[in-house]
Coordinates of C-alpha atoms in Angstrom, one line a residue:
Chain A
M1 CA 103.3 119.9 111.3
K2 CA 102.4 122.7 108.9
K3 CA 100.1 122.4 106.0
D4 CA 102.7 122.6 103.3
L5 CA 106.3 121.3 102.8
L6 CA 107.7 124.3 100.8
G7 CA 111.3 123.9 101.8
I8 CA 113.8 122.9 104.6
K9 CA 114.0 126.6 105.3
Q10 CA 110.6 126.5 107.0
L11 CA 111.4 123.5 109.2
N12 CA 113.1 123.4 112.5
E13 CA 115.4 120.6 113.8
E14 CA 112.7 118.9 115.8
E15 CA 110.4 118.8 112.8
I16 CA 113.1 117.4 110.6
L17 CA 113.9 114.7 113.2
N18 CA 110.3 113.8 113.5
I19 CA 110.1 113.2 109.7
L20 CA 113.2 111.0 109.8
T21 CA 111.9 108.9 112.7
T22 CA 108.5 108.5 111.0
A23 CA 110.3 107.5 107.8
S24 CA 112.1 104.6 109.6
S25 CA 108.7 103.1 110.5
F26 CA 107.7 103.4 106.9
K27 CA 110.9 101.8 105.8
D28 CA 109.9 98.7 107.9
V29 CA 106.6 98.6 106.0
L30 CA 108.5 98.6 102.7
Q31 CA 110.4 95.5 103.7
R32 CA 107.3 93.4 104.2
D33 CA 105.6 91.2 101.6
I34 CA 102.6 93.5 101.7
K35 CA 104.2 96.9 101.3
K36 CA 101.0 98.9 101.6
V37 CA 99.2 100.5 104.6
P38 CA 95.7 101.9 104.6
A39 CA 96.7 105.1 106.4
L40 CA 95.6 107.7 103.8
R41 CA 92.8 105.7 102.2
G42 CA 90.4 108.0 100.4
K43 CA 92.8 110.9 100.0
T44 CA 93.6 112.2 96.5
V45 CA 97.1 113.3 95.4
V46 CA 97.8 115.2 92.2
N47 CA 101.4 115.0 90.9
L48 CA 102.1 118.2 88.9
F49 CA 105.5 117.9 87.2
F50 CA 106.4 120.8 84.9
E51 CA 109.9 119.6 84.6
P52 CA 111.3 116.2 83.6
S53 CA 111.9 113.7 86.4
T54 CA 112.3 110.0 86.7
R55 CA 113.3 109.4 90.3
T56 CA 111.3 112.0 92.2
R57 CA 108.1 111.4 90.3
T58 CA 108.1 107.6 90.4
S59 CA 109.3 107.8 94.1
F60 CA 106.4 110.1 95.0
E61 CA 103.9 108.0 93.1
L62 CA 105.0 104.8 94.8
A63 CA 104.9 106.5 98.2
E64 CA 101.4 107.7 97.5
K65 CA 100.2 104.3 96.4
R66 CA 101.8 102.6 99.4
L67 CA 99.7 104.9 101.6
S68 CA 96.5 103.9 99.7
T69 CA 95.8 107.3 98.2
D70 CA 94.3 107.8 94.8
V71 CA 96.9 109.3 92.5
L72 CA 96.4 111.6 89.6
N73 CA 99.5 112.1 87.4
F74 CA 99.3 115.3 85.4
S75 CA 101.4 115.2 82.3
I76 CA 102.1 118.7 81.0
P77 CA 102.6 118.0 77.2
T78 CA 99.1 116.5 76.9
S79 CA 97.3 119.0 79.1
S80 CA 95.7 122.4 78.6
V81 CA 98.9 124.1 79.8
V82 CA 100.1 123.9 76.2
K83 CA 96.9 125.8 75.2
G84 CA 98.0 128.6 77.5
E85 CA 96.1 127.8 80.7
S86 CA 97.6 129.6 83.6
L87 CA 99.3 127.7 86.4
L88 CA 96.8 129.0 89.0
D89 CA 93.8 127.9 86.8
T90 CA 95.3 124.5 86.3
V91 CA 95.8 124.1 90.1
K92 CA 92.3 125.4 90.8
T93 CA 90.9 122.7 88.5
M94 CA 92.8 120.1 90.5
Q95 CA 91.4 121.6 93.6
S96 CA 87.9 121.2 92.4
Y97 CA 88.6 117.5 92.0
G98 CA 89.0 117.5 95.8
A99 CA 92.8 117.0 95.8
D100 CA 94.1 116.7 99.3
Y101 CA 97.7 117.0 98.2
I102 CA 99.4 118.8 95.3
V103 CA 103.0 117.6 94.7
I104 CA 104.6 120.1 92.4
R105 CA 107.8 120.5 90.5
H106 CA 108.4 123.6 88.5
Q107 CA 111.3 125.2 86.7
C108 CA 110.6 128.6 88.5
S109 CA 111.7 129.1 92.1
G110 CA 108.9 130.0 94.5
V111 CA 106.0 128.5 92.6
P112 CA 105.0 126.1 95.4
H113 CA 105.1 129.0 97.9
R114 CA 102.7 131.1 95.8
L115 CA 100.3 128.2 95.2
S116 CA 100.1 127.3 98.8
R117 CA 98.3 130.6 99.4
F118 CA 95.5 129.6 97.1
V119 CA 95.2 125.8 97.7
K120 CA 93.3 124.3 100.6
G121 CA 95.2 120.9 100.4
S122 CA 98.8 120.4 101.3
V123 CA 101.4 121.6 98.8
I124 CA 104.5 119.5 98.7
N125 CA 107.5 121.0 96.9
A126 CA 109.2 118.4 94.6
G127 CA 111.7 120.9 93.4
D128 CA 111.3 124.5 92.4
G129 CA 113.9 126.1 90.1
I130 CA 117.2 126.6 91.8
N131 CA 115.5 127.1 95.2
E132 CA 114.8 123.9 97.1
H133 CA 114.2 120.2 96.8
P134 CA 113.2 119.4 100.4
T135 CA 112.3 115.7 100.1
Q136 CA 115.7 115.0 98.5
A137 CA 117.5 116.7 101.5
L138 CA 115.3 114.7 103.9
L139 CA 116.1 111.4 102.2
D140 CA 119.8 112.3 102.1
A141 CA 119.7 113.1 105.8
F142 CA 117.9 109.8 106.5
T143 CA 120.5 107.9 104.5
I144 CA 123.4 109.5 106.3
K145 CA 121.7 108.8 109.7
E146 CA 121.2 105.2 108.7
K147 CA 124.8 104.7 107.6
K148 CA 126.6 106.9 110.1
G149 CA 124.3 106.9 113.1
E150 CA 124.6 110.5 114.0
I151 CA 124.7 113.6 111.8
K152 CA 126.0 116.0 114.4
G153 CA 129.8 116.7 113.9
L154 CA 130.1 114.8 110.5
N155 CA 132.3 116.4 107.8
I156 CA 130.2 116.6 104.7
A157 CA 131.7 117.6 101.4
I158 CA 129.3 118.9 98.6
I159 CA 131.1 118.8 95.3
G160 CA 130.3 120.4 91.9
D161 CA 127.5 122.5 90.4
I162 CA 126.4 124.1 93.7
V163 CA 125.1 127.3 92.2
H164 CA 122.4 125.6 90.1
S165 CA 121.6 122.9 92.6
R166 CA 118.4 123.1 94.7
V167 CA 119.6 119.8 96.2
A168 CA 122.7 121.5 97.5
R169 CA 120.6 124.3 98.9
S170 CA 118.2 122.1 100.7
N171 CA 120.9 119.8 101.9
T172 CA 122.9 122.7 103.2
L173 CA 120.0 124.1 105.2
C174 CA 119.0 120.6 106.5
L175 CA 122.5 119.4 107.5
L176 CA 123.4 122.7 109.2
K177 CA 120.2 122.5 111.2
L178 CA 121.3 119.0 112.2
G179 CA 124.7 120.1 113.3
A180 CA 127.0 118.9 110.5
N181 CA 130.2 120.6 109.2
I182 CA 129.7 121.4 105.5
R183 CA 132.3 122.1 102.9
Y184 CA 131.7 123.2 99.3
I185 CA 134.1 122.1 96.6
A186 CA 133.7 123.7 93.2
P187 CA 135.2 126.0 90.6
A188 CA 134.5 129.6 91.4
T189 CA 132.0 129.9 88.6
L190 CA 129.8 127.2 90.2
L191 CA 129.8 128.6 93.7
P192 CA 126.8 130.7 94.8
N193 CA 127.3 134.4 95.6
Y194 CA 126.1 134.1 99.2
I195 CA 127.5 131.2 101.2
P196 CA 126.6 130.8 104.9
Q197 CA 129.6 131.7 107.1
E198 CA 129.8 128.2 108.7
I199 CA 130.7 126.7 105.3
K200 CA 134.3 126.2 104.2
T201 CA 134.9 126.5 100.4
F202 CA 137.6 124.8 98.4
Y203 CA 138.6 125.2 94.8
N204 CA 140.9 122.1 95.0
I205 CA 139.0 118.8 95.4
D206 CA 142.1 117.0 96.8
E207 CA 142.3 119.4 99.7
G208 CA 138.6 119.7 100.3
I209 CA 137.9 116.0 100.4
K210 CA 140.4 115.3 103.2
D211 CA 138.8 113.5 106.2
A212 CA 135.3 113.9 104.8
D213 CA 132.7 111.4 106.2
V214 CA 130.2 112.0 103.5
I215 CA 130.8 113.0 99.9
M216 CA 127.9 114.4 97.9
A217 CA 128.6 114.6 94.2
L218 CA 126.2 116.9 92.3
R219 CA 125.0 116.6 88.7
V220 CA 126.4 119.3 86.3
Q221 CA 123.1 120.9 85.3
K222 CA 123.7 121.7 81.6
E223 CA 120.0 122.7 81.2
R224 CA 120.5 125.6 83.6
M225 CA 123.8 126.8 82.1
D226 CA 123.2 129.7 79.8
K227 CA 126.9 130.5 79.5
A228 CA 130.3 128.8 79.7
F229 CA 130.9 127.9 83.4
F230 CA 133.9 125.7 82.7
P231 CA 135.9 125.0 79.5
S232 CA 135.1 121.4 78.8
E233 CA 133.6 118.3 80.4
R234 CA 136.9 116.6 80.1
E235 CA 138.6 119.3 82.0
Y236 CA 135.9 119.3 84.6
F237 CA 136.2 115.6 85.2
K238 CA 140.0 116.0 85.5
L239 CA 139.7 118.8 88.1
Y240 CA 136.5 118.0 89.9
G241 CA 135.5 114.4 89.0
L242 CA 135.1 112.0 91.9
T243 CA 137.6 109.2 91.2
P244 CA 138.9 106.3 93.3
D245 CA 142.2 108.1 93.9
R246 CA 140.4 111.1 95.3
L247 CA 138.0 109.0 97.4
Q248 CA 141.1 107.5 99.1
K249 CA 141.9 110.9 100.6
A250 CA 138.5 111.0 102.4
D251 CA 137.8 109.1 105.6
S252 CA 138.2 105.3 104.9
Q253 CA 134.6 104.8 106.0
A254 CA 133.3 107.7 103.9
I255 CA 130.0 107.2 102.0
V256 CA 129.4 108.6 98.5
M257 CA 126.1 110.1 97.6
H258 CA 124.5 111.5 94.4
P259 CA 121.0 112.7 93.9
G260 CA 120.8 111.4 90.4
P261 CA 120.6 111.4 87.5
M262 CA 124.4 110.8 87.2
N263 CA 126.6 112.0 84.4
R264 CA 129.2 109.2 84.6
G265 CA 132.6 110.5 83.6
I266 CA 131.8 114.1 84.3
E267 CA 131.1 114.6 88.0
I268 CA 131.7 111.0 89.1
S269 CA 133.6 108.0 87.7
S270 CA 131.8 104.7 87.3
D271 CA 134.3 103.0 89.6
V272 CA 133.2 105.2 92.4
A273 CA 129.5 105.2 91.6
D274 CA 129.4 101.4 91.7
S275 CA 131.8 101.0 94.6
N276 CA 130.8 99.6 97.9
Q277 CA 131.2 103.0 99.5
S278 CA 128.4 104.3 97.2
V279 CA 125.0 104.6 98.8
I280 CA 123.3 106.0 95.7
L281 CA 120.8 103.2 95.4
D282 CA 120.1 103.3 99.2
Q283 CA 119.1 106.9 98.6
V284 CA 116.6 105.8 96.0
T285 CA 115.1 103.2 98.3
N286 CA 115.0 105.5 101.3
G287 CA 113.3 108.2 99.1
I288 CA 110.0 106.2 99.2
A289 CA 110.0 105.9 102.9
V290 CA 110.8 109.5 103.5
R291 CA 108.1 110.7 101.0
M292 CA 105.6 108.4 102.8
A293 CA 106.5 110.1 106.1
V294 CA 106.1 113.6 104.5
L295 CA 102.7 112.8 103.1
Y296 CA 101.6 111.3 106.3
L297 CA 102.8 114.1 108.6
F298 CA 101.9 117.1 106.4
G299 CA 98.4 115.7 105.7
G300 CA 97.6 115.9 109.4
N301 CA 97.5 119.7 109.7
D302 CA 94.8 121.4 111.7
N303 CA 93.3 123.5 109.0
G304 CA 93.4 121.0 106.1
Chain B
M1 CA 88.8 112.3 141.1
Q2 CA 91.2 109.4 141.1
K3 CA 91.0 105.9 142.5
E4 CA 93.5 103.0 142.3
L5 CA 91.8 99.8 141.1
L6 CA 94.8 97.6 140.8
N7 CA 98.2 97.8 142.6
K8 CA 101.5 96.1 141.8
K9 CA 100.6 92.9 143.6
D10 CA 97.3 92.6 141.7
I11 CA 99.0 93.1 138.4
D12 CA 101.7 90.5 139.2
R13 CA 99.0 88.0 140.1
I14 CA 97.1 88.8 136.9
I15 CA 100.2 88.3 134.7
S16 CA 100.9 85.0 136.4
R17 CA 97.3 83.8 136.0
I18 CA 97.0 84.8 132.3
A19 CA 100.4 83.1 131.6
H20 CA 99.0 79.9 133.0
E21 CA 95.8 80.3 131.1
I22 CA 97.6 80.8 127.8
I23 CA 99.7 77.7 128.3
E24 CA 96.6 75.7 129.4
K25 CA 94.4 76.8 126.6
N26 CA 97.1 76.2 123.9
K27 CA 98.2 72.9 125.6
G28 CA 101.8 74.1 125.8
I29 CA 103.7 76.7 124.0
D30 CA 104.3 75.1 120.6
D31 CA 103.9 77.5 117.7
L32 CA 102.9 80.2 120.2
C33 CA 104.0 83.8 120.1
L34 CA 103.1 87.1 121.8
V35 CA 102.6 90.5 120.1
G36 CA 102.2 93.6 122.3
I37 CA 100.3 96.5 120.9
Q38 CA 102.1 99.9 121.2
R39 CA 102.6 101.2 123.8
G40 CA 101.0 99.6 127.0
G41 CA 100.7 96.2 125.5
V42 CA 104.4 95.9 124.7
H43 CA 105.5 95.9 128.3
L44 CA 102.8 93.5 129.3
A45 CA 103.7 91.1 126.5
K46 CA 107.3 91.1 127.7
R47 CA 106.2 90.3 131.3
L48 CA 103.9 87.5 130.1
S49 CA 106.7 86.0 128.1
E50 CA 109.0 86.0 131.1
K51 CA 106.4 84.4 133.2
I52 CA 105.8 81.7 130.5
K53 CA 109.5 81.1 130.4
D54 CA 109.5 80.6 134.2
I55 CA 106.7 78.1 134.0
E56 CA 107.7 76.2 130.8
G57 CA 111.5 76.5 130.9
S58 CA 111.7 77.8 127.4
S59 CA 110.9 81.1 125.8
I60 CA 108.5 82.1 123.1
P61 CA 109.0 84.9 120.5
V62 CA 107.7 88.4 121.4
G63 CA 107.0 91.2 119.0
T64 CA 105.6 94.7 119.1
L65 CA 102.9 96.1 116.8
D66 CA 102.1 99.7 116.0
I67 CA 98.5 100.1 114.8
T68 CA 98.6 103.8 113.9
L69 CA 98.5 103.3 110.1
Y70 CA 95.5 101.1 110.4
R71 CA 93.3 103.2 112.7
D72 CA 89.9 104.2 111.5
D73 CA 90.1 107.7 113.0
I74 CA 93.4 108.7 111.4
N75 CA 91.8 111.3 109.2
I76 CA 89.7 112.7 112.1
K77 CA 92.7 113.1 114.4
K78 CA 94.7 116.2 113.8
P79 CA 97.6 116.3 113.8
H80 CA 98.2 112.7 112.6
P81 CA 99.3 110.5 115.5
I82 CA 103.0 109.5 116.0
V83 CA 103.9 106.3 114.1
R84 CA 105.9 104.0 116.4
R85 CA 107.9 100.9 115.5
T86 CA 106.5 97.5 114.6
E87 CA 109.0 94.9 115.3
I88 CA 108.0 91.3 114.7
P89 CA 111.4 89.6 114.0
F90 CA 109.8 86.2 113.3
D91 CA 107.3 84.7 110.8
I92 CA 103.8 84.7 112.2
T93 CA 102.4 82.6 109.4
D94 CA 100.8 79.4 110.8
K95 CA 101.6 80.6 114.3
K96 CA 99.2 81.1 117.2
V97 CA 99.5 84.8 118.0
V98 CA 98.4 86.1 121.3
L99 CA 97.8 89.9 121.0
V100 CA 98.4 91.8 124.2
D101 CA 96.9 95.1 125.1
D102 CA 96.5 97.1 128.3
V103 CA 92.9 98.2 128.1
L104 CA 90.0 96.8 126.0
F105 CA 87.5 99.6 125.4
T106 CA 85.6 100.2 122.0
G107 CA 87.5 97.3 120.3
R108 CA 88.6 99.6 117.5
S109 CA 92.3 99.3 118.2
I110 CA 92.0 95.5 118.2
R111 CA 90.2 95.7 114.8
A112 CA 93.2 97.8 113.5
A113 CA 95.7 95.3 115.1
L114 CA 94.0 92.4 113.4
D115 CA 94.3 94.1 110.0
A116 CA 97.9 95.0 110.7
L117 CA 98.7 91.4 111.6
M118 CA 97.1 90.1 108.5
D119 CA 99.3 92.3 106.3
I120 CA 102.4 90.9 108.0
G121 CA 101.5 87.2 107.8
R122 CA 98.7 84.6 108.1
P123 CA 98.6 83.3 111.6
S124 CA 96.7 80.0 112.2
Q125 CA 94.9 81.7 115.1
I126 CA 94.8 85.0 116.9
Q127 CA 93.9 85.3 120.6
L128 CA 93.5 88.4 122.7
A129 CA 94.8 89.1 126.2
V130 CA 94.1 92.3 128.0
L131 CA 94.9 93.6 131.5
V132 CA 91.6 95.5 131.9
D133 CA 88.3 95.2 130.0
R134 CA 86.3 98.3 130.7
G135 CA 83.3 97.6 128.4
H136 CA 81.6 99.9 125.9
R137 CA 82.4 97.8 122.9
E138 CA 81.5 99.3 119.5
L139 CA 82.6 96.2 117.5
P140 CA 82.0 92.5 117.9
I141 CA 85.3 91.8 119.7
R142 CA 86.0 90.0 123.0
A143 CA 89.1 89.0 124.8
D144 CA 90.3 85.4 125.4
Y145 CA 92.1 86.4 128.6
V146 CA 91.0 89.2 130.8
G147 CA 92.9 90.5 133.8
K148 CA 90.0 92.3 135.4
N149 CA 86.6 93.4 134.2
I150 CA 86.0 96.9 135.3
P151 CA 82.6 98.5 134.7
T152 CA 83.1 102.1 133.8
A153 CA 81.2 105.1 132.6
R154 CA 82.1 106.4 129.1
A155 CA 83.4 109.7 130.5
E156 CA 85.7 108.0 132.9
N157 CA 89.3 107.4 132.1
I158 CA 91.4 104.3 132.8
E159 CA 95.1 104.8 133.2
V160 CA 97.5 101.8 133.2
L161 CA 100.9 102.9 134.8
L162 CA 103.8 100.5 134.4
Q163 CA 107.3 100.5 136.0
E164 CA 108.9 100.1 132.5
D165 CA 107.9 103.7 131.9
G166 CA 109.4 104.7 135.2
L167 CA 106.1 104.7 137.1
K168 CA 104.7 102.6 140.0
D169 CA 102.7 99.7 138.7
S170 CA 99.0 100.5 139.0
V171 CA 95.7 100.9 137.3
I172 CA 93.8 104.1 138.0
I173 CA 90.3 105.3 137.2
E174 CA 89.7 109.0 136.8
S175 CA 86.3 110.6 136.7
R176 CA 86.1 113.8 134.7

């Protein structure tokens, strides 16, 4: 493995599968009474979250603790960042504490990539702007594999705010590398300018969802919308909301995923989110195992 | 230079003998289970369990244990070693666990295995069965059942080849 997990873009199929296999061993650990292993004892991890997060931050923290690392949570509002300290200086300070890992989320794309050139420890991207969210894509792939057995050849529909979604970007890269067929379903305003050739796009959800094995609903990211991308939330739900009627048009064994946090009644109806086809809570559980695998594998690089 | 120390026949005899020893020492097979250490120990544990079933007429539970996450050299080894499956589909608490490994050398893997087992449950007793004891212990650990004691030099390499991996059963010593 490389030193840093910057994105799915930098991984090949073999590396992705290695992470998923390792994660299944860690999932076994999480099902025991004692859910902790001494594998990374004595290592220090700094969680640097410049953007709000519930799931990813707590999931990383739990994964770190279950591997016996020492965890430092860096909270931006109470730190010197508000006094104007530069990102690089902040990170260099963390480095002087002997941090072996820096898990970073930042509102700007490319921040982890730049930091990785200055940091000796492993940099793990926990979401950078609208670029990538690699651990989310890995845990999604893990969940699909767990539920469906094989990813190759599956029809996977990604619905909603694709243009602002680093989850969609990472998932697209990951699932294409693993041989899935991907479709995008979204209004034209929420589709990215450059879409890989292999991907079919649909403006109509009822057409696009047909025979899908996996349906990924995405959060409408209001915080990244600086202009009107669609007229109203009510209209959006009417045209693109995932409802039980629409779900019926997909494969009868289809699974429904959402990276969270959900806007119920905008991109997904409560009936679907809480249905037995929904694997949204499995995604959360699997997230810990996958992040443990990432920390374990990327910590073992040759020059670290 | 390579030399064969044990062939298929020798290994069969050893499995047979150790199976008898396990039954004798534990006065039967009540509360007994076998746990093979990944990877060589796994096949040997299965063979032992089959032999015990032949002798006693009923089978005992068999599990597999991966010790990677408990190793003491994990942060020295780069890249980090592959994590394999631990599958112990039964409760080991209050059971007599016989750990099975192919080669006993420094004792460090057994130390890791003991810690791993303790995190899974609280056995009433843990015993150790190995196919080959090659000496050079670095920890105060000894086996309860030994297939063969083989004095070695530290630089020599002991290879246990098993037909479950598609090879001919044998134990080989290599001098480097």
